[in-house]
XYZ file of C-alpha atoms in Angstrom:
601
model
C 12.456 32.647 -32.653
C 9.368 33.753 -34.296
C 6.601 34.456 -31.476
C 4.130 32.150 -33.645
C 7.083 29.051 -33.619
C 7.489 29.680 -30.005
C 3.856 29.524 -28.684
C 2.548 26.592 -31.026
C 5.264 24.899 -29.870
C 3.877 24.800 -26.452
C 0.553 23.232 -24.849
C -1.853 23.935 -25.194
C -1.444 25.990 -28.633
C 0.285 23.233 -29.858
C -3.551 21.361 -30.329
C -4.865 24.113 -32.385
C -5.592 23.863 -35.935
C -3.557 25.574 -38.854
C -6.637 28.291 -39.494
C -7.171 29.379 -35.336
C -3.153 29.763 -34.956
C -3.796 32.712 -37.275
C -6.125 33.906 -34.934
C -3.452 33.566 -32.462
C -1.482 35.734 -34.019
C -3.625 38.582 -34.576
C -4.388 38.351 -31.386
C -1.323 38.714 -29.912
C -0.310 41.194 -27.456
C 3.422 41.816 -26.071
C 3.489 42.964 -22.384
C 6.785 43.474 -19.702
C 6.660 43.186 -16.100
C 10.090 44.118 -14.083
C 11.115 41.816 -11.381
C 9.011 41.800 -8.171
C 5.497 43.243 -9.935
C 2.815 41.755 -9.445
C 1.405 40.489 -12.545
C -1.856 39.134 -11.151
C -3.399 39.891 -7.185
C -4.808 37.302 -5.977
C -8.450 38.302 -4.558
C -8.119 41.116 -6.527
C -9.414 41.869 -10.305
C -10.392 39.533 -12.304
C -7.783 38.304 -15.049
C -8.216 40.024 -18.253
C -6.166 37.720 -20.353
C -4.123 34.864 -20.877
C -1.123 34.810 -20.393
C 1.956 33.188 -21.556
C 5.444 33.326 -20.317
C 8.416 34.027 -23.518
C 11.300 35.004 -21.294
C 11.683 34.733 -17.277
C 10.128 33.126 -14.289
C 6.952 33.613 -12.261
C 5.890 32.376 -9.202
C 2.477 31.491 -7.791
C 2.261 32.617 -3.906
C -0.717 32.380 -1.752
C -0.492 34.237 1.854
C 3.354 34.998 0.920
C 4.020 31.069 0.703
C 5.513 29.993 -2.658
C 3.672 27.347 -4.575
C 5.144 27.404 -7.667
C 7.042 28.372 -10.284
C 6.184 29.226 -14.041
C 8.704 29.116 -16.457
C 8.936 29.911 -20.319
C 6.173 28.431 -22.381
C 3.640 28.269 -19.614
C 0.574 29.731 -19.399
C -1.628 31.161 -16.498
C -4.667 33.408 -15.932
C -7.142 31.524 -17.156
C -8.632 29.676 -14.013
C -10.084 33.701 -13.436
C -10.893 33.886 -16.801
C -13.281 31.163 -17.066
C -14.919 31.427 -13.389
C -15.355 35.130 -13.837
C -13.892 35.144 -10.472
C -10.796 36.214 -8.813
C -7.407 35.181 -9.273
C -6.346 32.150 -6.729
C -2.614 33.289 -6.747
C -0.584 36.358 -6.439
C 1.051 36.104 -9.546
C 4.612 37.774 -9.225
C 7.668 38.438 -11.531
C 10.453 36.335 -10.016
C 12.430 38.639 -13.202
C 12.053 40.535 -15.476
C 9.303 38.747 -17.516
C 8.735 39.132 -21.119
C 4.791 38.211 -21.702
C 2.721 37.037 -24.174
C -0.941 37.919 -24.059
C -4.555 37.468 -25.544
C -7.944 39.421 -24.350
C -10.990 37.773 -22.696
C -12.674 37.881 -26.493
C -9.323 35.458 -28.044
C -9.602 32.983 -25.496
C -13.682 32.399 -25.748
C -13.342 32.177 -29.372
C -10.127 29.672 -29.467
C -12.033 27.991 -26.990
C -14.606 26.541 -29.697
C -11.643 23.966 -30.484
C -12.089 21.008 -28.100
C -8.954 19.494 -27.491
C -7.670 22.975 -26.628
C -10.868 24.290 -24.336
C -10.356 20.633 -22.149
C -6.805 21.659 -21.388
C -8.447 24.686 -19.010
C -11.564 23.136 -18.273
C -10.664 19.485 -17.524
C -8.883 18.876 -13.798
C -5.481 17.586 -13.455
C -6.882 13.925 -13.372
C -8.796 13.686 -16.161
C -6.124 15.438 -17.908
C -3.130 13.030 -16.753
C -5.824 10.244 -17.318
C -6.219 11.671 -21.141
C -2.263 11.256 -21.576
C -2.295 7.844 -19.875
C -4.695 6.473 -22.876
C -2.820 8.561 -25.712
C 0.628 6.786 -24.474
C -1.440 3.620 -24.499
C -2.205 3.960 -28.198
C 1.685 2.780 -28.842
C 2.237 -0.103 -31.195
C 2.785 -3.355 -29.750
C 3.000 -6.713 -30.748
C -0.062 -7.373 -28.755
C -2.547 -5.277 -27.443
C -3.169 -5.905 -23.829
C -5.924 -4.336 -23.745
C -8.036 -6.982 -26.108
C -10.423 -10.004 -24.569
C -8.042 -12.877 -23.678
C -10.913 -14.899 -25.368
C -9.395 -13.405 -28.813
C -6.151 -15.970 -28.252
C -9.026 -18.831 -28.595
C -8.544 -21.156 -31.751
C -10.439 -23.661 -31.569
C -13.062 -25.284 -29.374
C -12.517 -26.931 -25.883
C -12.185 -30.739 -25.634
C -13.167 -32.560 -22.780
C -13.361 -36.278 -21.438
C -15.858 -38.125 -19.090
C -14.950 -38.121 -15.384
C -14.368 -42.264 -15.118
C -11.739 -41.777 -18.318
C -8.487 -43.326 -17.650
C -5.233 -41.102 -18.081
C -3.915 -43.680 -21.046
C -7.822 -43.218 -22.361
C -7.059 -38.940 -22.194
C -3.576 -39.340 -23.549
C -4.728 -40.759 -26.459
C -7.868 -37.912 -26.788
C -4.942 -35.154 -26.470
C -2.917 -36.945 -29.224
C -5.829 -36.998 -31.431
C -6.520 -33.325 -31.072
C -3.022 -32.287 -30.717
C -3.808 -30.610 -27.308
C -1.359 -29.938 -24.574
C -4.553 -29.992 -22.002
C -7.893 -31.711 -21.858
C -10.815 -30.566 -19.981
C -12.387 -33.428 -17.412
C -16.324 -33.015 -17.316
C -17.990 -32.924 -13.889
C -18.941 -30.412 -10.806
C -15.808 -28.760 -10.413
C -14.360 -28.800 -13.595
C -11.312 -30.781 -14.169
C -8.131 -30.155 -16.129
C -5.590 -32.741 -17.012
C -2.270 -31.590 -19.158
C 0.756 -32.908 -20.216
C 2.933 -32.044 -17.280
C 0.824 -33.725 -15.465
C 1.114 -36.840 -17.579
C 5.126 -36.449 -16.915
C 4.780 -35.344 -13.247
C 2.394 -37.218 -11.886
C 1.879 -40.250 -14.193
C 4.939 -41.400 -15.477
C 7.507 -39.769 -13.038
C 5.383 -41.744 -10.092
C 5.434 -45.059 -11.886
C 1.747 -45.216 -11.879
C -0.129 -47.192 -15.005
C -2.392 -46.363 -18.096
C -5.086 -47.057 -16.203
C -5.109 -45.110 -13.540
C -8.373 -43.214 -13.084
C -8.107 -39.099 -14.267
C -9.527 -38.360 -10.248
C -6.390 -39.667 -8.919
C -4.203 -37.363 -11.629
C -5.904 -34.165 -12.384
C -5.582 -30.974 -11.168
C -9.344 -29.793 -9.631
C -11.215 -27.320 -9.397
C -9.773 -26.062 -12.774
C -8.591 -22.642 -12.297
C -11.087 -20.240 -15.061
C -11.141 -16.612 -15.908
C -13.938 -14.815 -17.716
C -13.686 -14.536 -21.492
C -13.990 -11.497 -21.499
C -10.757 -10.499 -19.161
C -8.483 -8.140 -20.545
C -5.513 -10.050 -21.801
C -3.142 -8.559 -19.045
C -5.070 -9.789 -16.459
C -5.527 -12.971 -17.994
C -1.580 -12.817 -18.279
C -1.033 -11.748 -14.789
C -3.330 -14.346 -13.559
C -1.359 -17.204 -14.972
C 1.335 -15.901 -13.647
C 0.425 -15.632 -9.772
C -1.438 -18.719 -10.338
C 1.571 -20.597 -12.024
C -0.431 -22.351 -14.343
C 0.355 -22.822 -18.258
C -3.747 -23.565 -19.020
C -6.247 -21.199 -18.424
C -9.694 -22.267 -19.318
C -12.191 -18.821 -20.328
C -15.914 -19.572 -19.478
C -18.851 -17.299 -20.699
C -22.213 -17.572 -19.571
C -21.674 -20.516 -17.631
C -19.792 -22.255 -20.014
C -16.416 -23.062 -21.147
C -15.405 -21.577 -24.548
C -11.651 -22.449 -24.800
C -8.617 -22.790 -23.551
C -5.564 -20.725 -23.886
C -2.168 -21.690 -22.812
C 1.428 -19.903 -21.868
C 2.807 -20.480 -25.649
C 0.084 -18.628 -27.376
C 0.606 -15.813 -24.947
C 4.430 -16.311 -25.693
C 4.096 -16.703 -29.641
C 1.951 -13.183 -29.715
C 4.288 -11.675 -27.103
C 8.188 -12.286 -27.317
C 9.138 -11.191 -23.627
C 6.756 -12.209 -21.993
C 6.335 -12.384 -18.316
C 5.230 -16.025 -18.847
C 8.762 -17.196 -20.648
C 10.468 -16.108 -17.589
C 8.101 -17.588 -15.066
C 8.962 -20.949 -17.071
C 12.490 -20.324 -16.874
C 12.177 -20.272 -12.768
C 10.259 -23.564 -12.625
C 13.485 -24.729 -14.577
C 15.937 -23.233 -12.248
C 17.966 -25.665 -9.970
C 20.767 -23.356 -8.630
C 21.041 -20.152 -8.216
C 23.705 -19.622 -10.844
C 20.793 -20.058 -13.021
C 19.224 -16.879 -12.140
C 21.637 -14.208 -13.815
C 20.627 -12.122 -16.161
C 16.777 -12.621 -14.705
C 17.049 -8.773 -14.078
C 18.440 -7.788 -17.632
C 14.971 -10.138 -18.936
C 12.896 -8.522 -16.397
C 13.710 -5.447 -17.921
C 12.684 -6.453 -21.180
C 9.469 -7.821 -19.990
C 8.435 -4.280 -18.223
C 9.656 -2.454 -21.756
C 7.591 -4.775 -23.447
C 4.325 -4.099 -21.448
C 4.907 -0.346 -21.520
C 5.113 -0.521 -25.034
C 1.682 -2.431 -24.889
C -0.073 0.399 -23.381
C -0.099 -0.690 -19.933
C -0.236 1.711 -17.070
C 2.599 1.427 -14.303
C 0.570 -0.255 -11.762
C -0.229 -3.060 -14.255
C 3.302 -3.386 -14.973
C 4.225 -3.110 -11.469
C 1.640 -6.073 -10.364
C 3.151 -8.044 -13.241
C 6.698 -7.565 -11.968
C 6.189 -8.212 -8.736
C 4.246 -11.420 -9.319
C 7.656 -13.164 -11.183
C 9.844 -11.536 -8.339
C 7.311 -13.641 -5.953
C 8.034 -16.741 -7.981
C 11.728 -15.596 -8.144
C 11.722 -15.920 -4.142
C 9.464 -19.124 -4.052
C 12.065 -20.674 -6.068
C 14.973 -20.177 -4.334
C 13.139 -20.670 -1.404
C 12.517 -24.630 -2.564
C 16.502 -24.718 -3.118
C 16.863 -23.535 -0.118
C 14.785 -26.026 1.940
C 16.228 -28.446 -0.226
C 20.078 -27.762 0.250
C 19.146 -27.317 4.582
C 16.120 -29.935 4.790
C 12.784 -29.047 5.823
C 11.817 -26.130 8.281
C 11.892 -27.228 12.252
C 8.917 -25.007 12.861
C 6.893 -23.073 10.153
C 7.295 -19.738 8.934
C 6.648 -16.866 6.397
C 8.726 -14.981 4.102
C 7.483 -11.724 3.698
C 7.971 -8.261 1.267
C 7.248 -5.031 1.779
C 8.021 -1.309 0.272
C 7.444 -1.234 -2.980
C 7.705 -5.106 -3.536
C 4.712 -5.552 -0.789
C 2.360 -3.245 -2.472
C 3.304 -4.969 -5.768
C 4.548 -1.558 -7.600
C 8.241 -2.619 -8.338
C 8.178 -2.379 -11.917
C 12.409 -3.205 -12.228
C 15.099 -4.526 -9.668
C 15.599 -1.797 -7.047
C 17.053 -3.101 -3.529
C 15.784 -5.814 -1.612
C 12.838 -5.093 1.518
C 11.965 -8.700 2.728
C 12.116 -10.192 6.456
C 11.384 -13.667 7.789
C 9.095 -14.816 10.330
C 8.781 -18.063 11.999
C 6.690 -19.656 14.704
C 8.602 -21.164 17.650
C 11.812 -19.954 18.979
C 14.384 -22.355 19.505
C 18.398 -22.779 18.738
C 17.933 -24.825 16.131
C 15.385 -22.387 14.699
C 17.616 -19.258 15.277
C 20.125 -21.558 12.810
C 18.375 -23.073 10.271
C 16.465 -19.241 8.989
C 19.826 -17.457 9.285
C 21.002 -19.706 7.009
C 17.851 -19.919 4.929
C 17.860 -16.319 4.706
C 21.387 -15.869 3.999
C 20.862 -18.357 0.807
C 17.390 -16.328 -0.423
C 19.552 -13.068 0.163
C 22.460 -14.412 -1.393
C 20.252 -15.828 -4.372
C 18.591 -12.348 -5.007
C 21.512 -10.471 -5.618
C 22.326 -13.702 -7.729
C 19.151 -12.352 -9.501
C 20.301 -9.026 -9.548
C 18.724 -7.458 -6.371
C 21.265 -5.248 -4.958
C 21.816 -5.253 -1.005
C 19.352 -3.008 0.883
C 21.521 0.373 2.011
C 19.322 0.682 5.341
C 19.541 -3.469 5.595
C 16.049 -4.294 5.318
C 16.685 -7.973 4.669
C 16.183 -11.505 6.270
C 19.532 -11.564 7.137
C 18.736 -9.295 9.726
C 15.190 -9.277 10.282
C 14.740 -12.618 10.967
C 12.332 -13.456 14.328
C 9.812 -15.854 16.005
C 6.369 -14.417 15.417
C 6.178 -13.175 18.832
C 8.834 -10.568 18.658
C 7.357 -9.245 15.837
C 4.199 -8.912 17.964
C 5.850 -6.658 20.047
C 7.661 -4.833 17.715
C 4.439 -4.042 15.408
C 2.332 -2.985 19.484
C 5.363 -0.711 20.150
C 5.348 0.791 16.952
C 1.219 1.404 17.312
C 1.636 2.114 20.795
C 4.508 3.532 21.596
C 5.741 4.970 18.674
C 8.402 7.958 17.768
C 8.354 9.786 14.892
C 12.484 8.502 13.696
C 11.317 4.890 14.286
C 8.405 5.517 12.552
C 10.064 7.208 9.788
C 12.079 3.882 9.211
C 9.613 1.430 10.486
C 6.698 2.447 7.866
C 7.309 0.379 5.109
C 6.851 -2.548 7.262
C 2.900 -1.827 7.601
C 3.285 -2.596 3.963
C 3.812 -6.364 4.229
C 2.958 -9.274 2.635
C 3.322 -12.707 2.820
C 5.063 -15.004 -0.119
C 5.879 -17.997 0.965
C 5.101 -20.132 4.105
C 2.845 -22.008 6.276
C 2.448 -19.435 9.383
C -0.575 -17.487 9.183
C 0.229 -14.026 10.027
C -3.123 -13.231 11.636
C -1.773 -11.453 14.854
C 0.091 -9.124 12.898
C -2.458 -8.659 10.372
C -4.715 -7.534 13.337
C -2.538 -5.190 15.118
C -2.361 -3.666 11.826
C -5.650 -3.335 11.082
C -6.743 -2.017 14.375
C -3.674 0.766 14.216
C -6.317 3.403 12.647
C -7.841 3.669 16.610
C -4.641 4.950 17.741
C -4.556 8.595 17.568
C -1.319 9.453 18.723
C 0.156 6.605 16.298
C -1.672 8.149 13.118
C -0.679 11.649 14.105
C 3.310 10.105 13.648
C 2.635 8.297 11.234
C 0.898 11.016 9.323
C 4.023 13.275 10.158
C 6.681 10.954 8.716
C 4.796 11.006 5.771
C 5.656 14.579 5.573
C 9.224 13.710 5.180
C 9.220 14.071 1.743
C 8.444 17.292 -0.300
C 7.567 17.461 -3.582
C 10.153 20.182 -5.041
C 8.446 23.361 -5.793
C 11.965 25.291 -6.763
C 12.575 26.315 -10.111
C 13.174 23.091 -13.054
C 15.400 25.588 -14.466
C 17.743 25.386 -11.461
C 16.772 21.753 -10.237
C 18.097 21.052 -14.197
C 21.080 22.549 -14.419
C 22.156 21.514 -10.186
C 21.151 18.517 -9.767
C 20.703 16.812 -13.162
C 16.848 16.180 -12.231
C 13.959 16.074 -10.327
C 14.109 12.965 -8.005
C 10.457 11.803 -8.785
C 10.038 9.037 -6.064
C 10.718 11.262 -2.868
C 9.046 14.783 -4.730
C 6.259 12.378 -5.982
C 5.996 9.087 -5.681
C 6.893 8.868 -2.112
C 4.082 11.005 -0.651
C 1.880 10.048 -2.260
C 2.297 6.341 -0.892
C 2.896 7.616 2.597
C -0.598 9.539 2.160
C -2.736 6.609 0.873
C -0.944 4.350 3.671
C -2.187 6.827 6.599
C -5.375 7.222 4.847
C -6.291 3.506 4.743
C -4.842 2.521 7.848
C -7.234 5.033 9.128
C -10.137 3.358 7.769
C -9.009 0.298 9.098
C -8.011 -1.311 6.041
C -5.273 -4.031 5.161
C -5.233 -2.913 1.304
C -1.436 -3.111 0.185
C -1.511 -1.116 -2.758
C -1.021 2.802 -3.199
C -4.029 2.902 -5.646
C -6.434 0.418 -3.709
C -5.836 1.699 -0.866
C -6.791 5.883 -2.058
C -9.975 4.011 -3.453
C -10.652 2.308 -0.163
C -9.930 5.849 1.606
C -12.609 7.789 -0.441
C -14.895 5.412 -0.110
C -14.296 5.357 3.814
C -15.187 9.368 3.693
C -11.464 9.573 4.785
C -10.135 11.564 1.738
C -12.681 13.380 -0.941
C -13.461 11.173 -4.236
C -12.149 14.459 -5.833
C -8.712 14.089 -4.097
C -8.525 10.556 -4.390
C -9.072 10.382 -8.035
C -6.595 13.599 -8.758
C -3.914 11.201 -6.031
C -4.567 8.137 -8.362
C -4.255 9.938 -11.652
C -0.776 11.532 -10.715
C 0.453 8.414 -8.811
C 0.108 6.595 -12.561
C 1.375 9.129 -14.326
C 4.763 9.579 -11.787
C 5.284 5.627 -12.087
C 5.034 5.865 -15.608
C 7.380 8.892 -16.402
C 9.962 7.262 -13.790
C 9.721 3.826 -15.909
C 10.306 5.148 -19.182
C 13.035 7.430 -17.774
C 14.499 4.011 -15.903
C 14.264 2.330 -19.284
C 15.993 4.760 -20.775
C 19.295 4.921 -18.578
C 19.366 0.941 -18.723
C 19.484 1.144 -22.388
C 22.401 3.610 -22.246
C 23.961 1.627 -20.010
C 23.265 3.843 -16.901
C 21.508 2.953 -13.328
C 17.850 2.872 -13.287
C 17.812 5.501 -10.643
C 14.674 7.898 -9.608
C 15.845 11.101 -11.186
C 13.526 12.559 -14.667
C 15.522 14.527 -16.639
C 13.573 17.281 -17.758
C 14.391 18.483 -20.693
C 13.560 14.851 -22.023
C 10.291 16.110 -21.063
C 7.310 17.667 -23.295
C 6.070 20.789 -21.903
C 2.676 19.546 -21.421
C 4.480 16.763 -19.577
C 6.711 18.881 -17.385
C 3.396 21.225 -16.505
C 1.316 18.366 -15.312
C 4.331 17.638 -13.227
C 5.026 20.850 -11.698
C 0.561 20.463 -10.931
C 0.649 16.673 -9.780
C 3.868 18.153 -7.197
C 1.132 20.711 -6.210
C -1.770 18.809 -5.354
C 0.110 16.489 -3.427
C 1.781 19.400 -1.442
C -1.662 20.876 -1.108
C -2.818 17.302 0.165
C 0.154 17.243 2.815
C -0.804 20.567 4.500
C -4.108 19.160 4.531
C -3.472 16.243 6.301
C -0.672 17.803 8.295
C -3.286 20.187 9.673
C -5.781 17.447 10.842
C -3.159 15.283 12.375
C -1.917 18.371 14.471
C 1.836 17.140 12.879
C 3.286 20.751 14.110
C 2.139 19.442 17.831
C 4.371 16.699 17.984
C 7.565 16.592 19.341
């Protein structure tokens, strides 16, 4: 290959413009280094160029521990370059490496083009947040991104608090409304399921009064909210009405079929089909449409997390309603209880169907008890892999996590107090939970978990089965051809959740999610603002790259597993990778050394 075809096909070259690639190539300089030579020393001289690998492998190593690995197309040097300081790495020839070079003088001047200086000078999370917005400039049939209050048509209609339903029916047929507004201190909301639910399917007359019928305080949302949330909102609220109010009034109404006529999959259209479901039978294919739904979003720009909220918010409804079949087919609970998620599914980041983490709790122990939630959790079980929720391998499921409240009492103490680092290796997830469905307030447990951060011995565990997974730091060349992949969710995905939960729990937090919960940390003085952000940024960017991989497999018929196969990669991509697996590593040895993790037994 020409040397010019080679290096604009790579980042950052590939951002220059026609007239400075020239310069490139005048600039040029061809260099060899044998295997084992050290290219660069760190704490010694100053770079003098940068550099860019055409043939071989290079590998970063500080205090003779490997970092990483540089591969064809990549470039390094320049971090010296532009501090005028010393190299951070010992930069060595893994083989024989053929370079490509240019002098101090090149770089300043190619540096006058912006998008290619703010690849060096930019840090890893501004850069991975840059990509996040460029993927977000994708066509969709909606953009997600807009004011909800753009889906308004026409003005709000409302009717005086005495009105009678017959007197609103008639003001809805007039206006050809599916919803009518009801004036007063909270605002009211009358629509036409509740005309068929609790009018005529309760045998009550025209006349009944609109207080008796109505739905109040009307649930609102800002005009100005971002069409997701609006979206999302609906969704965890199950409501098909959502009134938009700005500056203390109300400016319109939108409802679930505009949101369905701009958007063909979406998340609403399924959330209807649930309310329609009667047996589980009904549910298949729900995993083939939730699918869709996540594709769909993706394509609108959204980031992982958003998708991930969205998910998880059907899969909730999903588990409400079989949940009501349930109690339906075995009669009402003897004592009350609380279904809960956790894993990814309790920090609301499942973006598609991966295996089922869910448990049930319930308040007194009794035979009859012991009966009644095996067999409601053996018909929610059963009804999720109806769904499409495959088994959990390790058997995190209701069918066998099913106890009175006070066992899990213990269970949660021992874990805090007591703990070992293989139980808490399996046991973490659970500090994860969240409730779905039921009437038991989960306070005790919420406390022990919130009060966990005082236990020092507990965090130091905790902090070292976090350290269970690695992110890879081995050559993608090999990792390619061996093992058909990088597996993203233990080398990424995975530590970085485990970090962010020790990190909270530390500051005493009950946040559930990965990127709250870094927030809440920084904020706390528990991790920098610099490492949180750079955490947050590659945490999006990991969920993102995993999605469109998982999208990608289902679409060729494959499983949606957790591997990214590289070479479906750019090579800007695959470099922020190969940084975002280095910053978290970094992040581990930090926290390793200030939990004292090589101490425990």
């Amino acid at each position: 290959m020409n040397p010019l075809d080679f290096i604009r096909a790579h980042a950052p070259f590939n951002l220059l413009p026609a007239e400075a690639l020239e310069q490139v190539e005048r600039g040029l300089e061809i260099a060899f280094f044998p295997k084992n030579s050290k290219v660069l020393a760190r704490h010694g001289s100053k770079s003098q160029h940068l550099y860019m690998i055409r043939k071989g492998t290079a590998r970063l190593e500080r205090d003779g521990q490997t970092m990483m690995y540089l591969e064809e197309g990549e470039v390094f040097g320049y971090p010296s370059l532009i501090s005028q300081g010393t190299p951070a790495f010992d930069v060595i020839a893994e083989e024989d490496l053929l370079i490509y070079r240019w002098s101090e003088q090149v770089f300043r001047e190619l540096k006058r083009h912006q998008p290619f200086a703010e690849f060096f000078t930019k840090g890893l999370a501004a850069r991975l947040r840059l990509v996040a917005q460029q993927e977000g400039l994708a066509v969709s049939p909606i953009d997600l991104s807009l004011p909800v209050s753009e889906l308004v048509t026409r003005p709000p209609v409302f009717i005086a608090r005495n009105a009678t339903v017959q007197e609103a029916a008639k003001a809805m047929r007039e206006h050809q409304i599916s919803s009518i507004l009801v004036e007063g201190n909270p605002l009211g909301i009358l629509t036409d399921r509740d005309l068929r639910n609790r009018v005529l399917a309760e045998g009550k007359g025209p006349q009944t009064p609109l207080a008796d019928v109505m739905s109040t305080p009307a649930k609102t949302l800002p005009a100005s909210t971002p069409l997701f949330e609006a979206l999302t909102f609906m969704v965890h609220q199950s409501i098909h009405h959502l009134p938009l109010e700005q500056d203390g009034r109300i400016v319109g109404v939108v409802t679930d079929t505009v949101f369905m006529r701009q958007q063909a999959r979406s998340p609403l259209h399924l959330l209807r089909r649930l309310e329609r479901t009667r047996n589980p039978e009904d549910l298949k294919g729900y995993s083939q449409e939730l699918s869709g739904i996540a594709e769909s979003l993706l394509a609108g720009g959204l980031g992982a997390s958003e998708i991930g909220r969205s998910v998880s918010s059907l899969n909730d409804h999903l588990v409400r309603t079989l949940l009501r079949l349930a109690e339906e087919c075995l009669g009402p609970p003897p004592t009350p209880y609380a279904w809960i998620v956790f894993g990814s599914e309790g920090r609301m980041e499942q973006a598609l169907l991966t295996d089922q983490d869910n448990a049930l709790i319930y308040a007194e122990d009794s035979p009859e008890a012991q009966r009644y939630f095996a067999e409601l959790a053996g018909f929610v079980v059963g009804g999720l892999i109806q769904a499409g929720f495959p088994p959990c391998p390790g058997g995190y499921m209701a069918t066998r996590w099913c106890k009175p409240i006070a066992e899990w009492q213990k269970l949660f103490l021992h874990w805090v107090k007591m703990p070992t680092p293989q139980e808490l290796l399996e046991a973490q997830i659970f500090f994860d939970f969240r409730s779905v469905h039921g009437e038991l307030p989960l306070e005790p447990l919420e406390r022990i978990v919130a009060t966990s951060g005082e236990e020092t011995i507990f965090l130091a565990h905790l902090a070292k089965a976090s350290l269970h997974f690695r992110p890879p730091i081995g050559l993608f060349r090999r990792i390619r051809e061996e093992d058909g992949g990088v597996d993203i969710k233990k080398g990424g995905i995975a530590p970085i959740v485990s970090l962010a939960r020790v990190h909270a729990l530390e500051a005493g937090s009950l946040a559930k999610g990965t990127v709250e919960r870094l927030k809440i940390a920084a904020q706390e003085n528990k991790l920098s603002p610099e490492g949180a952000e750079t955490l947050i940024e590659a945490f999006g960017f990991l969920m993102r790259i995993r999605l469109r991989q998982q999208l990608t497999n289902l679409r060729q018929k494959l499983p949606p597993d957790n591997k990214i196969r590289l070479e479906q990669l750019s090579s800007l991509e695959r470099r922020h990778l190969k940084e975002a697996f280095l910053q978290i590593r970094e992040m581990q040895e930090a926290m390793g050394q200030r939990f004292h993790t090589d101490r425990l037994g």
